[in-house]
Short mmCIF file of C-alpha atoms in Angstrom, two decimals:
data_model
loop_
_atom_site.label_atom_id
_atom_site.label_comp_id
_atom_site.label_asym_id
_atom_site.label_seq_id
_atom_site.Cartn_x
_atom_site.Cartn_y
_atom_site.Cartn_z
CA PRO A 11 9.84 12.75 -17.43
CA TRP A 12 7.38 9.99 -18.24
CA PRO A 13 5.53 9.96 -21.58
CA GLU A 14 2.02 11.32 -21.12
CA ASN A 15 0.44 7.90 -21.59
CA VAL A 16 2.66 5.93 -19.15
CA ASN A 17 1.55 5.45 -15.54
CA PRO A 18 4.57 6.55 -13.44
CA LEU A 19 3.55 4.18 -10.61
CA THR A 20 3.38 1.03 -12.76
CA GLY A 21 5.19 1.75 -16.03
CA GLU A 22 2.04 0.65 -17.87
CA VAL A 23 0.82 2.35 -21.03
CA VAL A 24 -2.76 3.56 -20.50
CA SER A 25 -5.30 3.83 -23.30
CA ASP A 26 -6.67 7.09 -21.85
CA PRO A 27 -3.85 9.48 -20.80
CA SER A 28 -6.37 11.74 -19.01
CA LEU A 29 -6.45 9.09 -16.26
CA LEU A 30 -2.94 10.22 -15.33
CA GLU A 31 -3.90 13.91 -15.18
CA ARG A 32 -5.19 13.27 -11.67
CA VAL A 33 -4.05 13.16 -8.10
CA PRO A 34 -3.30 9.67 -6.68
CA VAL A 35 -5.54 8.49 -3.84
CA ALA A 36 -4.24 6.44 -0.88
CA ILE A 37 -6.96 4.44 0.92
CA LYS A 38 -6.52 2.68 4.27
CA ILE A 39 -7.88 -0.88 4.18
CA SER A 40 -8.45 -3.47 6.89
CA ASN A 41 -6.87 -6.93 6.75
CA TRP A 42 -8.01 -8.38 10.09
CA PRO A 43 -10.00 -10.25 11.37
CA GLY A 44 -10.24 -12.29 8.19
CA GLN A 45 -13.80 -13.51 8.72
CA TYR A 46 -15.06 -9.89 8.84
CA VAL A 47 -12.90 -8.15 6.23
CA ARG A 48 -11.86 -10.64 3.57
CA PRO A 49 -12.33 -10.59 0.67
CA GLN A 50 -11.69 -6.86 0.51
CA ALA A 51 -12.96 -4.79 -2.42
CA GLY A 52 -10.94 -2.97 -5.08
CA ILE A 53 -7.51 -4.36 -4.24
CA ASN A 54 -6.62 -5.65 -7.71
CA SER A 55 -7.15 -2.15 -9.14
CA ALA A 56 -4.49 -0.52 -6.94
CA ASP A 57 -1.17 0.49 -8.49
CA LEU A 58 0.69 0.05 -5.18
CA ILE A 59 -0.14 -1.47 -1.80
CA TYR A 60 1.79 -1.20 1.45
CA GLU A 61 1.24 -3.90 4.10
CA HIS A 62 2.50 -3.20 7.62
CA TYR A 63 2.08 -4.19 11.25
CA ASN A 64 -0.61 -2.58 13.36
CA GLU A 65 -0.16 -1.64 17.02
CA GLY A 66 0.47 -4.64 19.23
CA TRP A 67 2.64 -6.29 16.51
CA PHE A 68 -0.17 -8.71 15.63
CA ALA A 69 -2.38 -7.84 12.65
CA SER A 70 -1.40 -6.25 9.35
CA ARG A 71 -3.13 -3.32 7.65
CA TRP A 72 -2.91 -1.99 4.09
CA THR A 73 -2.57 1.37 2.37
CA ALA A 74 -3.54 1.12 -1.33
CA VAL A 75 -2.57 3.80 -3.87
CA TYR A 76 -4.80 4.37 -6.91
CA LEU A 77 -3.98 6.34 -10.05
CA GLY A 78 -4.45 4.32 -13.26
CA LYS A 79 -7.68 2.50 -12.35
CA ASP A 80 -10.76 3.48 -10.36
CA PRO A 81 -12.68 0.59 -8.78
CA GLU A 82 -16.29 1.38 -7.90
CA ARG A 83 -15.75 0.32 -4.28
CA VAL A 84 -12.75 0.08 -1.94
CA GLY A 85 -12.75 -1.25 1.59
CA PRO A 86 -13.44 -1.95 4.34
CA VAL A 87 -11.87 1.44 5.10
CA ARG A 88 -10.12 1.68 8.46
CA SER A 89 -8.18 4.27 10.42
CA GLY A 90 -4.79 5.67 9.47
CA ARG A 91 -1.48 4.96 11.19
CA LEU A 92 1.82 6.82 11.52
CA ILE A 93 3.06 5.34 8.23
CA ASP A 94 0.23 7.24 6.53
CA LEU A 95 1.98 10.52 7.26
CA HIS A 96 4.58 9.31 4.73
CA ILE A 97 2.89 7.27 1.97
CA PRO A 98 0.79 10.22 0.68
CA ALA A 99 3.90 12.43 0.69
CA ILE A 100 5.87 9.89 -1.36
CA TYR A 101 3.14 9.55 -4.01
CA LYS A 102 1.66 13.11 -3.84
CA ALA A 103 -1.62 11.46 -2.89
CA VAL A 104 -4.78 12.36 -1.01
CA LEU A 105 -5.25 10.07 2.01
CA ALA A 106 -8.66 8.56 2.78
CA CYS A 107 -9.25 6.68 6.04
CA SER A 108 -11.95 6.17 8.66
CA GLY A 109 -10.19 8.15 11.37
CA PHE A 110 -7.12 8.50 13.58
CA SER A 111 -6.24 8.05 17.22
CA ASN A 112 -5.89 11.39 19.04
CA GLY A 113 -2.11 11.32 19.00
CA VAL A 114 -1.83 10.50 15.30
CA LEU A 115 -4.55 13.05 14.45
CA ALA A 116 -2.51 15.79 16.14
CA LEU A 117 0.49 14.91 13.95
CA VAL A 118 -1.68 14.79 10.81
CA LYS A 119 -3.08 18.25 11.56
CA ASP A 120 0.49 19.48 12.03
CA SER A 121 1.57 18.04 8.65
CA ASP A 122 1.40 19.27 5.05
CA LEU A 123 -1.42 16.78 4.37
CA TYR A 124 -3.86 18.87 6.39
CA PRO A 125 -6.42 20.14 5.50
CA ASP A 126 -6.63 19.50 1.76
CA ARG A 127 -4.97 16.09 1.33
CA VAL A 128 -6.62 14.08 4.10
CA ALA A 129 -10.25 12.94 3.92
CA SER A 130 -11.58 11.30 7.07
CA PRO A 131 -14.49 11.57 9.47
CA SER A 132 -11.83 12.57 12.04
CA VAL A 133 -11.41 15.86 10.14
CA GLY A 134 -15.10 16.32 9.36
CA VAL A 135 -15.35 14.49 6.02
CA GLY A 136 -18.26 12.05 5.92
CA GLN A 137 -20.87 11.25 3.29
CA PRO A 138 -20.82 11.09 0.31
CA VAL A 139 -17.04 10.44 0.34
CA PHE A 140 -17.54 7.57 2.81
CA TYR A 141 -20.58 5.34 3.16
CA ARG A 142 -21.66 2.28 5.13
CA ASP A 143 -22.51 -1.11 3.64
CA PHE A 144 -24.65 -3.13 6.05
CA SER A 145 -25.26 -6.03 3.65
CA ARG A 146 -22.83 -8.31 5.53
CA ASP A 147 -23.28 -9.33 9.14
CA VAL A 148 -20.08 -7.80 10.52
CA PRO A 149 -19.22 -5.32 13.30
CA LEU A 150 -19.74 -1.63 12.48
CA GLU A 151 -16.03 -0.84 12.10
CA HIS A 152 -15.85 -3.16 9.07
CA THR A 153 -18.70 -1.52 7.11
CA MET A 154 -17.14 1.71 5.75
CA PHE A 155 -16.30 2.02 2.03
CA THR A 156 -15.27 4.68 -0.48
CA ASN A 157 -13.75 4.83 -3.95
CA PRO A 158 -10.99 6.91 -5.55
CA ALA A 159 -13.42 9.01 -7.62
CA LEU A 160 -15.33 10.14 -4.51
CA VAL A 161 -12.08 11.13 -2.81
CA ARG A 162 -10.79 12.96 -5.92
CA ASP A 163 -14.03 14.92 -6.26
CA TRP A 164 -13.68 16.03 -2.64
CA ALA A 165 -10.04 17.03 -3.17
CA ALA A 166 -10.82 18.90 -6.40
CA GLU A 167 -13.31 21.08 -4.51
CA ARG A 168 -10.33 22.11 -2.39
CA GLY A 169 -8.11 22.85 -5.35
CA VAL A 170 -6.13 19.58 -5.25
CA SER A 171 -6.21 18.06 -8.73
CA GLY A 172 -4.21 17.48 -11.89
CA ARG A 173 -1.06 15.57 -12.72
CA GLN A 174 1.40 15.28 -9.83
CA GLU A 175 5.20 15.16 -9.98
CA LEU A 176 5.85 11.40 -9.72
CA GLU A 177 9.40 10.90 -10.99
CA GLY A 178 11.69 8.22 -9.64
CA MET A 179 10.28 4.74 -10.19
CA VAL A 180 12.03 2.60 -12.82
CA PHE A 181 10.50 -0.28 -14.79
CA SER A 182 11.61 -2.89 -17.32
CA GLU A 183 9.87 -5.73 -19.13
CA GLU A 184 12.70 -8.15 -18.29
CA PRO A 185 14.91 -8.23 -15.16
CA GLN A 186 17.99 -6.00 -15.67
CA VAL A 187 19.75 -7.41 -12.62
CA GLU A 188 20.50 -11.09 -12.08
CA GLY A 189 18.52 -12.61 -9.24
CA GLU A 190 18.20 -15.89 -7.37
CA PRO A 191 15.17 -18.15 -7.98
CA ALA A 192 12.21 -17.50 -5.66
CA THR A 193 8.90 -19.24 -6.20
CA THR A 194 7.23 -18.62 -2.82
CA ILE A 195 7.59 -15.84 -0.24
CA LYS A 196 6.16 -16.54 3.22
CA ILE A 197 5.51 -13.67 5.62
CA PRO A 198 4.40 -14.89 9.06
CA TRP A 199 2.48 -11.90 10.43
CA ARG A 200 1.35 -12.97 13.88
CA SER A 201 -2.32 -12.68 12.87
CA LEU A 202 -2.05 -14.48 9.54
CA ALA A 203 0.27 -16.51 7.35
CA ALA A 204 0.73 -14.50 4.15
CA GLU A 205 2.20 -16.13 1.06
CA TRP A 206 3.06 -14.98 -2.42
CA ARG A 207 3.41 -17.84 -4.91
CA TYR A 208 4.92 -17.23 -8.32
CA ASP A 209 2.63 -18.21 -11.19
CA GLU A 210 4.75 -18.92 -14.25
CA ALA A 211 1.81 -18.80 -16.66
CA SER A 212 0.98 -15.18 -15.83
CA GLY A 213 4.45 -14.12 -14.67
CA ARG A 214 2.85 -12.75 -11.50
CA TYR A 215 2.79 -13.50 -7.78
CA LEU A 216 -0.52 -14.73 -6.33
CA ARG A 217 -1.53 -13.96 -2.74
CA TRP A 218 -2.56 -16.62 -0.24
CA SER A 219 -3.70 -15.81 3.30
CA ASP A 220 -3.92 -18.55 5.93
CA GLY A 221 -3.55 -21.18 3.21
CA LEU A 222 -6.44 -19.92 1.07
CA PRO A 223 -6.40 -17.91 -2.16
CA HIS A 224 -6.91 -14.25 -1.17
CA THR A 225 -9.45 -12.79 -3.59
CA ASP A 226 -10.95 -9.41 -4.48
CA ALA A 227 -14.64 -9.02 -3.64
CA LEU A 228 -15.29 -7.04 -6.84
CA ASP A 229 -14.09 -9.53 -9.44
CA GLY A 230 -13.54 -12.73 -7.45
CA GLN A 231 -10.00 -12.91 -8.83
CA GLN A 232 -7.04 -13.85 -6.65
CA LEU A 233 -4.91 -10.89 -5.60
CA SER A 234 -1.81 -10.73 -7.76
CA ALA A 235 1.27 -8.54 -8.11
CA ALA A 236 3.85 -8.05 -10.85
CA ASN A 237 6.30 -7.22 -8.05
CA VAL A 238 6.50 -8.02 -4.36
CA VAL A 239 9.03 -5.81 -2.58
CA VAL A 240 10.11 -6.49 0.99
CA LEU A 241 11.16 -3.22 2.64
CA TYR A 242 13.14 -3.60 5.86
CA VAL A 243 12.07 -0.57 7.89
CA PRO A 244 13.10 0.23 11.48
CA GLN A 245 9.95 0.20 13.66
CA TRP A 246 9.31 0.91 17.31
CA ASP A 247 6.52 1.64 19.78
CA THR A 248 5.91 5.36 20.35
CA ASP A 249 4.21 6.90 23.39
CA ILE A 250 0.98 7.47 21.41
CA ILE A 251 -1.88 5.31 22.66
CA GLU A 252 -3.41 3.84 19.52
CA GLU A 253 -5.89 1.47 21.16
CA PRO A 254 -7.33 2.99 24.36
CA HIS A 255 -9.04 -0.23 25.54
CA GLY A 256 -5.90 -2.37 25.53
CA GLY A 257 -3.34 0.40 25.74
CA ALA A 258 -1.47 -0.69 22.59
CA LEU A 259 0.97 1.94 21.34
CA SER A 260 1.28 3.39 17.84
CA ILE A 261 4.21 2.01 15.85
CA GLU A 262 6.56 4.46 14.18
CA PHE A 263 7.88 3.42 10.76
CA ALA A 264 11.23 5.00 9.87
CA ILE A 265 10.48 4.98 6.15
CA TRP A 266 13.17 7.59 5.50
CA TYR A 267 16.92 7.49 4.68
CA SER A 268 17.77 3.96 3.48
CA ASN A 269 17.70 0.29 4.38
CA ARG A 270 17.63 -3.20 2.88
CA ALA A 271 15.09 -4.32 0.31
CA VAL A 272 14.39 -7.58 -1.49
CA ILE A 273 12.71 -7.28 -4.89
CA PHE A 274 10.70 -10.24 -6.20
CA ARG A 275 9.81 -10.30 -9.89
CA ASP A 276 9.63 -12.89 -12.66
CA GLY A 277 10.29 -15.76 -10.25
CA VAL A 278 13.57 -14.38 -8.89
CA HIS A 279 14.61 -12.26 -5.93
CA ILE A 280 17.12 -9.43 -6.08
CA ASP A 281 18.79 -7.99 -2.98
CA GLY A 282 19.09 -4.23 -2.87
CA PHE A 283 18.24 -1.10 -0.92
CA TRP A 284 15.36 1.32 -0.68
CA GLN A 285 16.05 5.04 -0.37
CA ARG A 286 14.07 8.14 0.55
CA TRP A 287 16.10 11.12 1.72
CA GLU A 288 13.60 14.00 1.72
CA ARG A 289 9.92 14.03 2.66
CA GLU A 290 8.73 14.63 -0.89
CA ASP A 291 11.16 12.11 -2.45
CA MET A 292 9.91 9.05 -4.30
CA LEU A 293 10.90 5.80 -2.60
CA THR A 294 13.49 4.25 -4.94
CA LEU A 295 15.19 0.85 -5.18
CA THR A 296 18.91 0.54 -5.92
CA ASP A 297 21.86 -1.84 -5.82
CA GLU A 298 24.96 -1.33 -3.66
CA GLU A 299 26.42 1.12 -6.19
CA GLY A 300 23.23 3.18 -6.23
CA HIS A 301 22.08 2.03 -9.67
CA PRO A 302 18.30 1.63 -9.98
CA ILE A 303 16.81 -1.87 -9.74
CA PRO A 304 13.88 -1.78 -12.17
CA LEU A 305 10.53 -3.23 -11.21
CA LYS A 306 8.48 -5.28 -13.64
CA VAL A 307 5.85 -3.25 -15.47
CA GLY A 308 2.65 -3.57 -13.42
CA ASN A 309 1.47 -3.26 -9.83
CA THR A 310 3.65 -3.64 -6.73
CA PHE A 311 2.90 -4.95 -3.24
CA PHE A 312 5.30 -3.56 -0.62
CA GLU A 313 5.74 -5.65 2.53
CA VAL A 314 6.97 -3.33 5.32
CA ILE A 315 8.95 -5.67 7.55
CA PRO A 316 10.62 -4.76 10.87
CA THR A 317 14.42 -4.95 10.74
CA GLU A 318 14.24 -7.57 13.50
CA GLY A 319 11.67 -10.00 14.89
CA LEU A 320 9.90 -11.07 11.68
CA GLU A 321 11.67 -13.51 9.38
CA ILE A 322 10.41 -13.93 5.85
CA GLU A 323 10.97 -17.29 4.18
CA ILE A 324 11.95 -17.66 0.53
CA ILE A 325 11.19 -21.05 -1.02
CA VAL A 326 12.50 -22.36 -4.32
CA GLU A 327 10.40 -25.10 -5.89
CA PRO A 328 12.51 -27.61 -7.83
#
């Protein structure tokens, strides 16, 4: 087990161990259209973020997991997707999102997340957990915000609180496995060109979106990650209608069993595998022999990439 003062999702020592005696919170965050949603708020405080395709295979959306830090504001908050049946199970988290399509809502209500680990207007949870910010001139769907403390207070009223069983992630200060140099990772989502560029001074990867530094609205700092992990996950259209106006179908993400992964840390990339065999299992990263591939101490950005149809590009600067 982890020492009481080490965050099991980042490997970081925290000055106040009581921060870890809490339930993680997973918040669904918009990433498109850029002119309405960027810069988002509270991203640099997340321990983990998952980025994945939305229905229609065009825009990406994020699920951010918070344990060690509590930003005062997170958002814009958007609706959950099928992958959000899994991320809260992996990290024993409470899910917060603006809603669900009817088909996804039915599956959520049939899952172990319901009713005490899912906060959303779709299941009757509104203010004060969620609130609107009308200070920017954007469409209504981009105005909802929350924060982890509001979600935790709601969950605690339902008896969901305290330290959760979060064994399985492995961290090291220095790479334990030899990797190949990797200074830039390009991910060409159809709606935006995402890039992670390694910054040698900080030893972290900085996020660029459509050629511009991608910042956090709370502190103005560029988004950065100690680790960027590309997860190759089988994905396919289901028969659930996610977007009634255009008829786009919900995408299923087979984030179970095992598949390829590429781990980026300290300016190198390491080929390996991700594994998750049971619903409540932590998602782990291993080499071919099954030995853990440690992440760098700090936050991680997971890029959930289809096993076909989306090619990432790894660039090595001389």
